Coordinates of C-alpha atoms in Angstrom, one line a residue:
Chain A
M1 CA 71.1 30.2 40.0
L2 CA 67.5 30.2 38.5
A3 CA 68.4 32.5 35.5
S4 CA 71.3 30.5 34.5
R5 CA 69.4 27.2 34.4
R6 CA 66.6 28.5 32.3
P7 CA 68.2 28.1 28.8
L8 CA 69.0 24.5 29.9
T9 CA 65.3 23.9 30.7
T10 CA 64.2 25.3 27.4
L11 CA 66.7 23.2 25.7
A12 CA 65.5 20.1 27.5
L13 CA 61.9 20.9 26.6
A14 CA 62.9 21.6 22.9
L15 CA 64.6 18.2 22.8
M16 CA 61.6 16.5 24.4
V17 CA 59.5 18.0 21.7
L18 CA 61.8 17.1 19.1
T19 CA 62.0 13.5 20.2
A20 CA 58.1 13.3 20.6
C21 CA 57.6 14.2 16.9
R22 CA 60.7 13.3 15.1
S23 CA 59.1 13.2 11.7
K24 CA 57.9 16.7 11.8
P25 CA 60.0 19.7 11.0
A26 CA 61.8 20.9 14.0
P27 CA 59.6 23.3 15.9
V28 CA 61.0 26.6 16.7
P29 CA 61.7 26.6 20.4
A30 CA 59.4 28.8 22.3
P31 CA 61.0 31.9 23.6
A32 CA 61.7 31.7 27.1
P33 CA 59.2 33.8 29.1
P34 CA 60.6 36.9 30.7
P35 CA 62.0 36.2 34.1
P36 CA 59.6 37.3 36.8
T37 CA 60.3 40.8 38.1
P38 CA 62.5 40.0 41.1
A39 CA 60.8 40.6 44.4
A40 CA 59.3 44.2 44.1
P41 CA 58.5 45.6 47.6
A42 CA 54.8 45.1 48.5
P43 CA 53.1 44.2 45.3
A44 CA 49.7 45.1 46.3
P45 CA 47.2 42.8 44.5
P46 CA 49.7 40.6 42.8
R47 CA 49.5 40.9 39.1
V48 CA 48.7 37.2 38.6
N49 CA 45.8 37.5 40.8
Q50 CA 44.4 40.4 38.9
D51 CA 44.8 38.5 35.7
S52 CA 42.8 35.5 37.1
I53 CA 40.0 37.8 38.3
D54 CA 39.9 39.5 34.9
R55 CA 39.9 36.0 33.2
A56 CA 37.1 34.8 35.5
R57 CA 35.0 37.8 34.8
A58 CA 35.6 37.5 31.1
A59 CA 34.8 33.7 31.3
E60 CA 31.6 34.4 33.3
A61 CA 30.6 37.1 30.7
A62 CA 31.4 34.6 27.9
R63 CA 29.5 32.0 29.6
L64 CA 26.5 34.2 30.1
A65 CA 26.8 35.3 26.4
A66 CA 27.0 31.7 25.4
T67 CA 24.0 30.8 27.5
A68 CA 22.0 33.6 25.9
T69 CA 23.1 32.7 22.5
A70 CA 22.2 29.1 23.2
A71 CA 18.9 30.0 24.6
A72 CA 18.2 32.2 21.6
A73 CA 19.3 29.3 19.3
A74 CA 17.0 27.1 21.2
R75 CA 14.1 29.5 20.8
A76 CA 14.9 29.9 17.2
R77 CA 15.0 26.2 16.8
A78 CA 11.6 25.7 18.6
T79 CA 10.0 28.5 16.6
L80 CA 11.3 26.9 13.3
G81 CA 10.0 23.5 14.5
E82 CA 6.5 24.6 15.4
E83 CA 3.9 22.8 13.6
I84 CA 0.9 24.3 11.7
Y85 CA -2.6 22.7 11.5
F86 CA -5.2 22.3 8.7
D87 CA -8.8 21.7 8.2
F88 CA -10.2 18.4 7.1
D89 CA -9.3 17.6 3.4
R90 CA -7.8 21.1 3.0
D91 CA -4.3 22.3 2.1
E92 CA -4.8 26.1 2.6
I93 CA -2.9 27.8 5.3
R94 CA -5.6 28.8 8.0
D95 CA -5.5 32.4 9.0
D96 CA -4.9 31.3 12.6
Q97 CA -1.7 29.5 11.5
R98 CA -0.1 32.3 9.6
A99 CA 1.7 33.8 12.7
T100 CA 3.4 30.5 13.2
L101 CA 4.8 30.5 9.7
D102 CA 5.5 34.2 9.8
A103 CA 7.7 33.7 13.0
K104 CA 9.9 31.3 11.0
V105 CA 10.7 33.8 8.3
P106 CA 13.2 36.0 10.2
I107 CA 15.0 33.0 11.6
L108 CA 15.4 31.5 8.1
S109 CA 16.7 34.8 6.8
S110 CA 19.3 35.2 9.7
N111 CA 20.5 31.7 9.0
P112 CA 21.0 31.4 5.4
N113 CA 22.7 28.1 5.6
V114 CA 19.8 26.4 7.2
R115 CA 17.7 24.0 5.1
I116 CA 14.4 22.7 6.4
R117 CA 12.1 19.7 5.5
I118 CA 8.4 20.2 5.7
A119 CA 6.4 17.0 6.2
G120 CA 2.7 17.1 5.6
H121 CA 0.5 14.7 7.6
C122 CA -3.3 13.8 7.6
D123 CA -5.7 12.5 10.0
E124 CA -6.9 8.9 9.9
R125 CA -10.0 9.5 8.0
G126 CA -10.1 9.5 4.2
S127 CA -8.2 7.3 1.8
D128 CA -4.7 6.2 2.7
Q129 CA -3.5 6.8 -0.8
Y130 CA -5.3 10.0 -1.4
N131 CA -4.0 11.4 2.0
E132 CA -0.4 10.8 0.7
A133 CA -1.0 13.4 -2.0
L134 CA -2.9 15.6 0.4
G135 CA 0.0 15.6 2.9
Q136 CA 2.4 16.6 0.1
R137 CA 0.1 19.5 -0.9
R138 CA 0.0 20.6 2.7
A139 CA 3.7 20.6 2.9
A140 CA 3.9 22.4 -0.5
S141 CA 1.4 25.0 0.8
A142 CA 3.6 26.0 3.7
K143 CA 6.7 26.1 1.4
R144 CA 4.8 28.4 -1.0
Y145 CA 4.0 30.6 1.9
L146 CA 7.6 30.9 3.1
V147 CA 8.9 31.4 -0.4
S148 CA 6.4 34.2 -0.9
R149 CA 8.0 35.9 2.3
G150 CA 11.3 35.8 0.6
I151 CA 12.9 32.4 1.6
T152 CA 14.9 30.8 -1.2
E153 CA 13.0 27.8 -2.7
S154 CA 15.8 25.5 -2.8
R155 CA 16.3 25.8 1.1
I156 CA 12.9 24.0 1.6
E157 CA 12.4 20.2 0.9
V158 CA 8.7 19.1 1.0
V159 CA 7.6 15.5 1.7
S160 CA 4.4 13.6 2.8
F161 CA 3.7 10.9 5.3
G162 CA 0.0 10.8 4.6
E163 CA -1.9 9.4 7.6
E164 CA 0.9 7.0 8.4
R165 CA 2.4 8.7 11.3
P166 CA -0.3 10.3 13.5
A167 CA 0.9 12.6 16.2
V168 CA -1.9 11.6 18.6
Q169 CA -3.9 8.5 18.7
G170 CA -7.7 8.7 18.9
E171 CA -10.9 8.6 16.9
N172 CA -12.2 12.1 17.6
E173 CA -11.9 15.6 16.3
E174 CA -9.5 16.7 18.9
A175 CA -7.0 14.0 17.8
W176 CA -7.8 14.4 14.1
A177 CA -7.1 18.2 14.4
Q178 CA -3.7 17.6 15.9
N179 CA -2.8 15.1 13.3
R180 CA -3.7 17.2 10.4
R181 CA -0.4 19.1 10.4
D182 CA 2.9 20.2 8.9
E183 CA 6.1 19.3 10.7
F184 CA 9.3 21.3 10.2
E185 CA 12.6 19.8 10.5
I186 CA 16.1 21.2 10.1
I187 CA 18.0 19.1 7.8
A188 CA 21.2 21.3 7.4
G189 CA 23.0 24.2 8.9
G190 CA 21.2 24.0 12.2
D191 CA 24.3 23.7 14.4
N192 CA 24.7 27.4 15.5
L193 CA 21.4 29.0 14.9
R194 CA 21.5 32.7 15.1
A195 CA 18.6 34.6 16.6
P196 CA 17.0 37.1 14.2
R197 CA 18.3 40.6 14.4
Chain B
M1 CA -20.7 -25.2 -22.4
K2 CA -23.9 -22.9 -22.6
R3 CA -25.8 -26.2 -23.1
L4 CA -24.6 -27.4 -19.8
L5 CA -25.5 -24.3 -18.0
A6 CA -29.0 -24.4 -19.4
A7 CA -29.3 -28.0 -18.4
A8 CA -28.7 -27.2 -14.8
C9 CA -31.8 -28.0 -13.1
L10 CA -31.4 -28.1 -9.3
L11 CA -33.6 -29.9 -6.8
P12 CA -34.6 -28.1 -3.6
A13 CA -32.1 -28.7 -0.8
A14 CA -34.4 -31.0 1.2
A15 CA -35.2 -33.2 -1.8
F16 CA -31.5 -33.3 -2.4
S17 CA -30.7 -34.4 1.1
A18 CA -33.3 -37.1 0.8
A19 CA -32.1 -38.4 -2.5
F20 CA -28.5 -38.3 -1.3
S21 CA -29.2 -40.2 1.9
A22 CA -31.0 -42.9 -0.2
A23 CA -28.2 -43.1 -2.6
F24 CA -25.3 -43.2 -0.2
S25 CA -26.4 -45.2 2.8
A26 CA -23.2 -47.1 3.0
A27 CA -20.8 -46.1 5.8
F28 CA -18.5 -43.2 4.9
A29 CA -14.9 -42.9 5.6
Q30 CA -14.2 -39.9 7.7
D31 CA -12.7 -37.0 5.7
T32 CA -9.9 -36.5 8.2
T33 CA -8.1 -33.6 6.3
R34 CA -11.1 -31.4 5.9
V35 CA -9.8 -27.9 5.9
Q36 CA -11.5 -25.5 8.5
G37 CA -14.0 -23.1 7.1
V38 CA -15.0 -25.2 4.1
R39 CA -18.7 -25.4 3.6
I40 CA -19.8 -28.6 1.9
G41 CA -23.0 -29.2 0.4
L42 CA -25.8 -27.2 -1.3
T43 CA -25.1 -23.7 -0.1
Y44 CA -27.2 -21.5 -2.1
A45 CA -30.8 -21.2 -3.2
P46 CA -30.6 -23.1 -6.5
G47 CA -31.4 -21.4 -9.7
T48 CA -28.6 -19.9 -11.6
R49 CA -25.6 -22.0 -10.6
P50 CA -25.2 -25.4 -12.2
G51 CA -24.7 -28.2 -9.6
V52 CA -21.3 -29.8 -9.7
F53 CA -20.8 -33.1 -7.7
I54 CA -17.2 -33.4 -6.5
A55 CA -16.9 -37.3 -6.1
P56 CA -14.7 -38.7 -3.5
I57 CA -11.2 -38.9 -4.9
A58 CA -9.6 -42.3 -5.5
G59 CA -6.1 -42.6 -4.2
T60 CA -4.1 -42.5 -1.0
G61 CA -5.0 -40.7 2.2
A62 CA -4.2 -37.0 2.7
D63 CA -3.5 -36.1 -1.0
A64 CA -6.8 -37.3 -2.2
D65 CA -9.0 -36.1 0.8
S66 CA -7.5 -32.6 0.8
A67 CA -7.3 -32.2 -2.9
R68 CA -11.2 -32.9 -2.8
T69 CA -11.6 -30.3 -0.1
I70 CA -9.7 -27.6 -2.1
L71 CA -11.5 -28.5 -5.3
A72 CA -14.9 -28.2 -3.5
R73 CA -13.9 -24.9 -1.8
D74 CA -12.5 -23.3 -4.9
L75 CA -15.6 -24.1 -7.0
D76 CA -17.8 -22.9 -4.2
F77 CA -15.8 -19.7 -4.1
S78 CA -16.3 -19.2 -7.8
D79 CA -20.0 -18.3 -6.9
R80 CA -20.8 -19.7 -10.3
L81 CA -21.4 -23.3 -9.4
T82 CA -23.4 -25.1 -6.7
V83 CA -21.0 -27.6 -5.1
I84 CA -22.3 -30.9 -4.1
A85 CA -19.6 -32.7 -2.1
P86 CA -21.0 -34.8 0.7
D87 CA -18.7 -35.9 3.4
G88 CA -17.1 -39.3 2.9
G89 CA -18.3 -41.9 0.5
D90 CA -16.3 -44.0 -1.9
A91 CA -14.8 -43.0 -5.2
P92 CA -17.2 -44.1 -8.1
A93 CA -15.9 -47.0 -9.9
G94 CA -16.8 -48.1 -13.4
A95 CA -19.4 -46.2 -15.6
L96 CA -21.1 -43.4 -13.8
N97 CA -24.9 -43.6 -13.1
Y98 CA -25.6 -40.3 -14.6
L99 CA -29.3 -40.6 -13.8
L100 CA -28.5 -40.7 -10.2
Y101 CA -26.3 -37.5 -10.4
A102 CA -29.0 -35.8 -12.2
Q103 CA -31.4 -36.6 -9.4
L104 CA -28.9 -35.1 -7.0
G105 CA -29.1 -31.9 -9.0
A106 CA -25.7 -32.1 -10.6
A107 CA -25.2 -30.8 -14.0
A108 CA -21.5 -32.0 -13.9
V109 CA -19.5 -34.5 -12.0
V110 CA -15.9 -34.2 -11.1
Q111 CA -14.2 -37.6 -10.9
A112 CA -10.7 -37.6 -9.7
S113 CA -8.0 -39.8 -8.7
V114 CA -4.4 -39.4 -7.4
T115 CA -2.2 -41.5 -9.5
P116 CA 0.7 -43.7 -8.1
T117 CA 3.1 -41.2 -9.5
G118 CA 1.5 -38.3 -7.6
S119 CA -0.6 -36.7 -10.2
L120 CA -4.1 -35.5 -9.9
H121 CA -6.2 -37.0 -12.7
V122 CA -9.6 -35.4 -13.2
A123 CA -12.4 -36.2 -15.5
V124 CA -15.3 -33.7 -15.8
H125 CA -18.6 -35.4 -16.8
D126 CA -21.5 -33.7 -18.4
V127 CA -24.4 -35.3 -16.8
A128 CA -27.1 -34.4 -19.3
G129 CA -24.8 -35.5 -22.2
A130 CA -23.8 -38.6 -20.3
K131 CA -20.1 -38.2 -21.4
V132 CA -16.7 -36.8 -20.4
I133 CA -16.1 -33.3 -21.5
T134 CA -12.6 -32.6 -20.1
V135 CA -9.7 -34.5 -18.7
V136 CA -7.1 -32.7 -16.7
D137 CA -3.9 -34.5 -15.5
V138 CA -1.6 -32.3 -13.3
P139 CA 1.5 -33.4 -11.3
L140 CA 1.1 -32.6 -7.6
P141 CA 4.4 -31.0 -6.3
S142 CA 5.4 -32.2 -2.8
P143 CA 4.9 -31.7 0.0
A144 CA 1.3 -32.3 0.1
L145 CA -0.6 -29.2 1.1
G146 CA 2.5 -27.0 0.4
A147 CA 2.1 -23.8 -1.4
E148 CA 2.9 -25.3 -4.8
W149 CA 0.8 -28.3 -4.2
R150 CA -2.2 -26.1 -3.4
R151 CA -1.6 -24.0 -6.6
A152 CA -1.6 -27.1 -8.7
V153 CA -4.9 -28.1 -7.2
H154 CA -6.3 -24.5 -7.8
G155 CA -5.2 -24.8 -11.4
V156 CA -7.2 -27.9 -11.7
S157 CA -10.3 -26.1 -10.1
D158 CA -10.0 -23.4 -12.6
E159 CA -9.9 -25.9 -15.6
V160 CA -13.0 -27.7 -14.1
E161 CA -14.7 -24.2 -14.0
R162 CA -13.8 -23.6 -17.5
A163 CA -15.2 -27.0 -18.6
I164 CA -18.4 -26.3 -16.9
T165 CA -19.1 -22.6 -17.5
G166 CA -16.9 -21.9 -20.4
E167 CA -14.8 -19.4 -18.4
R168 CA -11.6 -20.2 -16.5
G169 CA -11.9 -19.7 -12.7
I170 CA -9.8 -17.5 -10.4
A171 CA -8.8 -20.0 -7.8
G172 CA -5.2 -19.9 -9.0
T173 CA -4.9 -16.1 -8.6
R174 CA -3.3 -14.3 -5.7
I175 CA -3.8 -11.0 -4.0
L176 CA -0.9 -8.6 -3.1
F177 CA -1.5 -6.5 0.0
V178 CA 0.3 -4.4 2.7
R179 CA 0.9 -5.6 6.1
D180 CA 3.4 -4.1 8.7
E181 CA 4.8 -1.7 6.1
T182 CA 5.8 -4.4 3.7
L183 CA 4.1 -6.4 0.9
W184 CA 2.5 -9.7 1.3
T185 CA 0.6 -12.2 -1.0
V186 CA -2.3 -14.5 -0.1
D187 CA -3.8 -17.1 -2.3
S188 CA -7.4 -16.5 -3.5
D189 CA -8.7 -19.0 -0.9
G190 CA -7.0 -17.2 1.8
A191 CA -4.3 -19.8 2.4
V192 CA -0.5 -19.1 2.1
A193 CA -0.4 -15.6 3.4
V194 CA 3.4 -14.7 3.1
P195 CA 5.7 -11.6 2.8
V196 CA 7.2 -10.9 -0.5
L197 CA 10.7 -11.6 -0.2
G198 CA 13.2 -8.6 -0.4
V199 CA 10.6 -5.8 -0.1
G200 CA 10.5 -3.6 2.8
N201 CA 9.1 -0.1 3.4
A202 CA 6.6 -0.6 0.7
R203 CA 3.0 0.3 -0.1
S204 CA 0.4 0.4 -2.9
P205 CA 1.3 -2.8 -4.9
A206 CA 0.1 -3.4 -8.5
W207 CA 0.5 -6.4 -10.7
H208 CA 2.0 -6.2 -14.2
P209 CA -0.8 -7.8 -16.6
T210 CA 1.5 -10.8 -17.1
G211 CA 1.7 -11.5 -13.4
R212 CA 5.5 -11.6 -13.7
F213 CA 6.3 -8.2 -12.5
I214 CA 5.0 -5.9 -9.6
A215 CA 5.2 -2.2 -9.1
Y216 CA 5.0 -0.6 -5.7
Q217 CA 5.7 2.5 -3.7
Q218 CA 9.0 2.4 -1.8
F219 CA 9.5 4.9 1.0
A220 CA 12.4 6.0 3.2
E221 CA 12.3 7.1 6.8
N222 CA 12.8 10.8 5.7
G223 CA 9.7 10.7 3.5
H224 CA 11.2 10.2 0.1
H225 CA 9.2 7.9 -2.1
T226 CA 10.0 6.3 -5.4
V227 CA 7.8 3.9 -7.5
A228 CA 9.7 0.6 -7.9
V229 CA 9.2 -2.2 -10.5
R230 CA 10.7 -5.6 -10.1
D231 CA 10.2 -9.3 -10.9
F232 CA 7.6 -10.7 -8.5
A233 CA 10.0 -13.6 -7.8
G234 CA 12.7 -11.3 -6.6
G235 CA 15.8 -9.5 -8.0
P236 CA 16.7 -5.8 -8.1
A237 CA 14.1 -3.1 -8.5
R238 CA 14.0 -0.3 -11.0
H239 CA 13.1 3.1 -9.4
F240 CA 10.9 5.8 -11.0
T241 CA 10.4 9.3 -10.0
G242 CA 8.4 12.2 -11.6
R243 CA 8.9 15.5 -9.7
G244 CA 9.6 15.8 -6.0
F245 CA 9.7 13.2 -3.3
L246 CA 6.0 11.9 -3.5
N247 CA 6.0 9.1 -6.1
G248 CA 3.1 6.6 -5.5
A249 CA -0.1 4.7 -6.4
P250 CA 1.4 3.0 -9.5
T251 CA -0.5 1.0 -12.1
F252 CA 0.4 -0.7 -15.3
S253 CA -1.3 -0.3 -18.6
P254 CA -3.3 -3.5 -19.9
D255 CA -0.5 -4.1 -22.6
G256 CA 2.1 -3.9 -19.8
R257 CA 4.2 -1.3 -21.7
T258 CA 3.4 1.7 -19.6
L259 CA 3.7 2.4 -15.9
V260 CA 1.5 5.3 -14.6
F261 CA 1.8 6.7 -11.1
G262 CA 1.2 10.0 -9.2
S263 CA 3.9 12.4 -8.5
G264 CA 4.5 16.1 -7.9
E265 CA 6.1 18.6 -5.5
D266 CA 3.3 21.1 -5.4
G267 CA 0.3 19.8 -7.2
I268 CA 0.2 16.1 -7.8
D269 CA -0.1 14.9 -11.5
L270 CA 0.0 11.5 -13.3
Y271 CA 3.3 10.5 -14.9
A272 CA 3.9 7.8 -17.4
A273 CA 7.0 5.7 -18.0
D274 CA 8.2 2.6 -19.9
P275 CA 8.5 0.2 -17.0
F276 CA 11.5 -1.5 -18.7
G277 CA 13.0 1.6 -20.5
T278 CA 15.4 4.3 -19.4
E279 CA 13.6 7.4 -20.4
A280 CA 12.5 9.9 -17.7
P281 CA 8.8 9.6 -16.8
R282 CA 6.6 12.2 -18.7
R283 CA 3.8 14.1 -17.2
L284 CA 0.3 13.3 -18.4
T285 CA -2.0 15.5 -16.4
V286 CA -1.8 19.2 -15.9
G287 CA -3.5 19.8 -12.6
R288 CA -2.1 23.2 -11.9
G289 CA -1.6 22.7 -8.2
T290 CA -4.6 20.2 -7.9
Q291 CA -4.1 16.6 -7.2
S292 CA -4.5 13.7 -9.7
Y293 CA -3.7 10.3 -8.1
Q294 CA -4.6 6.7 -8.1
P295 CA -4.7 5.9 -11.8
T296 CA -6.5 2.9 -13.1
F297 CA -6.7 1.9 -16.9
R298 CA -9.8 1.0 -19.0
P299 CA -9.0 -2.5 -20.2
D300 CA -8.6 -1.2 -23.8
G301 CA -5.7 1.1 -22.5
Q302 CA -7.3 4.2 -24.0
R303 CA -8.7 5.8 -20.9
I304 CA -7.5 6.3 -17.4
A305 CA -9.7 6.8 -14.3
Y306 CA -8.1 8.5 -11.3
T307 CA -8.9 10.6 -8.2
S308 CA -8.9 14.4 -8.5
N309 CA -9.6 17.2 -6.0
L310 CA -10.4 19.6 -8.8
P311 CA -13.9 20.3 -7.4
G312 CA -12.4 21.0 -4.0
H313 CA -12.9 17.5 -2.7
P314 CA -12.0 14.1 -4.0
E315 CA -14.0 12.7 -7.0
V316 CA -13.2 10.1 -9.6
Y317 CA -12.3 11.6 -13.1
I318 CA -11.6 9.9 -16.4
T319 CA -9.1 11.2 -18.8
D320 CA -7.7 9.9 -22.2
A321 CA -4.5 7.9 -21.7
D322 CA -2.5 10.9 -22.9
G323 CA -3.9 13.2 -20.2
T324 CA -6.3 15.1 -22.2
N325 CA -10.2 15.3 -22.2
A326 CA -10.6 14.8 -18.4
D327 CA -14.2 14.4 -17.4
L328 CA -15.9 14.0 -14.0
L329 CA -17.2 10.5 -13.5
T330 CA -18.7 10.5 -10.0
S331 CA -20.8 12.8 -8.1
S332 CA -22.5 12.5 -4.8
G333 CA -25.8 10.6 -4.4
M334 CA -28.3 10.1 -1.6
G335 CA -26.6 9.8 1.9
E336 CA -23.0 10.2 0.5
Q337 CA -20.6 12.9 1.4
S338 CA -18.4 14.6 -1.1
Y339 CA -15.6 12.2 -1.1
R340 CA -15.1 9.5 -3.6
S341 CA -11.6 7.9 -4.3
D342 CA -9.6 4.7 -5.0
P343 CA -11.1 3.8 -8.2
D344 CA -10.5 0.3 -10.0
W345 CA -11.8 -0.2 -13.5
S346 CA -13.4 -3.6 -14.0
P347 CA -11.9 -6.1 -16.4
D348 CA -15.0 -5.9 -18.6
G349 CA -14.7 -2.1 -18.8
R350 CA -18.2 -1.4 -17.8
K351 CA -17.8 -0.2 -14.2
V352 CA -15.5 1.5 -12.0
A353 CA -15.4 0.4 -8.3
Y354 CA -14.6 3.1 -5.8
Q355 CA -15.1 4.1 -2.2
S356 CA -17.5 6.8 -1.1
M357 CA -17.6 8.5 2.3
T358 CA -20.9 7.9 4.2
N359 CA -21.3 8.8 8.0
G360 CA -17.6 9.1 8.4
G361 CA -16.7 5.7 7.1
F362 CA -16.5 4.5 3.6
Q363 CA -18.5 2.1 1.5
I364 CA -17.7 0.3 -1.8
M365 CA -19.7 1.3 -4.9
T366 CA -19.5 0.7 -8.5
I367 CA -20.5 3.2 -11.2
N368 CA -21.6 2.3 -14.7
V369 CA -19.3 4.2 -17.0
R370 CA -22.0 4.5 -19.7
D371 CA -25.0 5.8 -17.7
Q372 CA -23.3 6.7 -14.4
S373 CA -25.8 4.5 -12.4
V374 CA -24.3 3.8 -9.0
Q375 CA -24.6 0.7 -6.9
A376 CA -23.7 0.3 -3.3
L377 CA -22.1 -2.9 -2.5
T378 CA -21.2 -2.9 1.2
S379 CA -22.8 -1.5 4.4
E380 CA -21.3 -3.3 7.3
G381 CA -18.3 -1.5 8.8
S382 CA -16.1 0.8 6.8
N383 CA -15.0 -0.6 3.5
E384 CA -12.2 0.7 1.2
E385 CA -9.8 0.1 -1.6
P386 CA -11.6 -2.2 -4.0
S387 CA -9.7 -4.3 -6.5
W388 CA -11.3 -6.3 -9.1
A389 CA -10.5 -10.1 -9.7
P390 CA -9.8 -11.0 -13.3
D391 CA -13.2 -12.6 -13.5
G392 CA -14.8 -9.2 -13.4
R393 CA -17.3 -10.2 -10.7
H394 CA -15.4 -10.5 -7.5
L395 CA -13.8 -7.7 -5.6
V396 CA -11.2 -7.7 -2.9
F397 CA -11.4 -4.8 -0.4
T398 CA -10.5 -3.8 3.2
S399 CA -13.2 -3.9 5.7
T400 CA -13.3 -3.0 9.6
R401 CA -16.4 -5.2 10.0
S402 CA -14.5 -7.8 12.1
G403 CA -12.5 -5.3 14.0
V404 CA -8.9 -4.7 12.7
K405 CA -8.8 -3.8 8.9
Q406 CA -8.7 -7.0 7.0
L407 CA -9.2 -8.1 3.4
W408 CA -12.6 -9.5 2.3
V409 CA -13.9 -10.8 -1.0
L410 CA -17.3 -9.9 -2.4
D411 CA -19.2 -11.4 -5.2
T412 CA -20.8 -8.4 -6.9
E413 CA -23.5 -10.6 -8.4
S414 CA -24.8 -12.5 -5.4
G415 CA -23.5 -10.1 -2.7
R416 CA -21.9 -13.1 -0.9
T417 CA -18.8 -12.0 1.1
R418 CA -16.0 -14.0 2.7
Q419 CA -13.0 -12.9 4.9
L420 CA -9.7 -13.5 3.2
T421 CA -7.1 -12.5 5.7
R422 CA -6.6 -12.6 9.5
G423 CA -4.1 -11.4 12.0
A424 CA -2.3 -8.1 11.8
R425 CA -3.9 -5.2 9.9
A426 CA -4.0 -5.8 6.1
R427 CA -4.7 -3.1 3.4
M428 CA -4.2 -1.9 -0.2
P429 CA -5.1 -5.1 -1.9
S430 CA -4.3 -5.7 -5.5
W431 CA -5.9 -8.9 -7.2
S432 CA -3.5 -10.6 -9.6
P433 CA -4.3 -11.4 -13.2
R434 CA -4.7 -15.1 -14.1
L435 CA -1.2 -16.3 -13.3
D436 CA -1.1 -19.5 -15.5
A437 CA 0.9 -17.6 -18.2
A438 CA 3.5 -16.6 -15.7
R439 CA 4.0 -20.1 -14.4

């Protein structure tokens, strides 16, 4: 009979568990699940089916939510990483670049564990060494801006690559304009970015 | 040796050739080891450079021939002597016929031999005085034409130059530079271009005044820079930081006791440290958000020239060595844009060399510190990053005139230039002090 064999099975399982992890303290044997209700007449949608439907619905909802969260995180990541551009030999934030910086503020506020590195870059014109310092000033300029919008100073690291890492090759204003930039990189706390509320 | 200089009276080139042909009609042995690029013979319009006759060197084969080639080239590159070194000929034996050398336009004769023990034995004759004025005897390390062998010959060249002009030459110096994101050195004649061992991801090298140590900027992939100091020959580096992750463009004070570099997180200021001490670097300039970078000392150590963007664009400033009393040195002249940078103070203290933007590229200029008179020294291609030789008249700089950026050497007195490096892009040159003391 099924019911009478169950304790034996449970015992056997418990023994198996015990032998499998002999060095660990003996686990409390899991309580035997209640025996299934003996054949009720006409169980319209079987309970198990309803459960799996619910589970599937929940899983789908969770999947959609996760997708939405991931998409929001990806958008937040992209917004945080968006570059800003500078005029030749200048470190001031251009008016047309403020929106790009402003968009980063709520993301940084919603994700207080995120730390970023701002890297300043220059175009190939100008002195190689002077541009190292100019790149540093460009990075510092963006940091100052974010700090003035309430972001904690210690969350932002600033470095310079001078003119050593151009984004675009070319000896024309179009290329130069794209190379005079700040890059933004998440260096900590970026695994589960939350979208700003 | 002023007398010797004054006695230099050179014949025109044509007359020289005629006299030479008459005097040396004997069959000449072929100089098989002649190094490519050497110009032998009367190169310049005579007038200010005493002629020096490099006699064929007595001794065996390659050593003798190539030592003569290097001596001739070194003295030619000095731009202070007119080298007379005709191909072939026999080593003079017995007493020199000074009258003959005088007729050839030589104020001095370099008579050399390679001894059986492998030394280079050199006598420098004063033609007008009809006597030997200097004797140099230097062992030649093997292998022949190896780096050490070449440097020994350069050392002889520099002694010959001292004997004739009164000032030691710079053939034995070397130039540090940057290639493929690491440090290299090249001898003053362009030979022996090799990476500095154990240095990677480095830029902006500078020599300690003894030539024994170097400073440079070390960088990591994440953009963190430190200033490093180590023995030129190798060994561990000491690292220096001011504030933040930019620490660069180092230089040593002329007494070698202070390392100055640029650092800063927001504005960039000059910082000073004892290169061999343990104290944290101290800030010199107070730029309040502006940029002070690329320091270079006046030879007395009392003043520092550097680049600042205080006027809204790069200009060269001068400050006291403690960071006070900053003054603008440069300002734009005809045809120049408002961009001057990369200063290097001349060893005689009178001038600062720098680069000035013109038509999108750069040209090398010097400014007289006393009266601010400016001299443009280059015009072909874009020319940047000047560094003075210890003789105070030659400059090494980068130029695009042959295509890829390479190092070139300019004699600021005659305007003569020569290409120093070839191959992959070369930049950020730093000319060594005279290295004899370090060897």
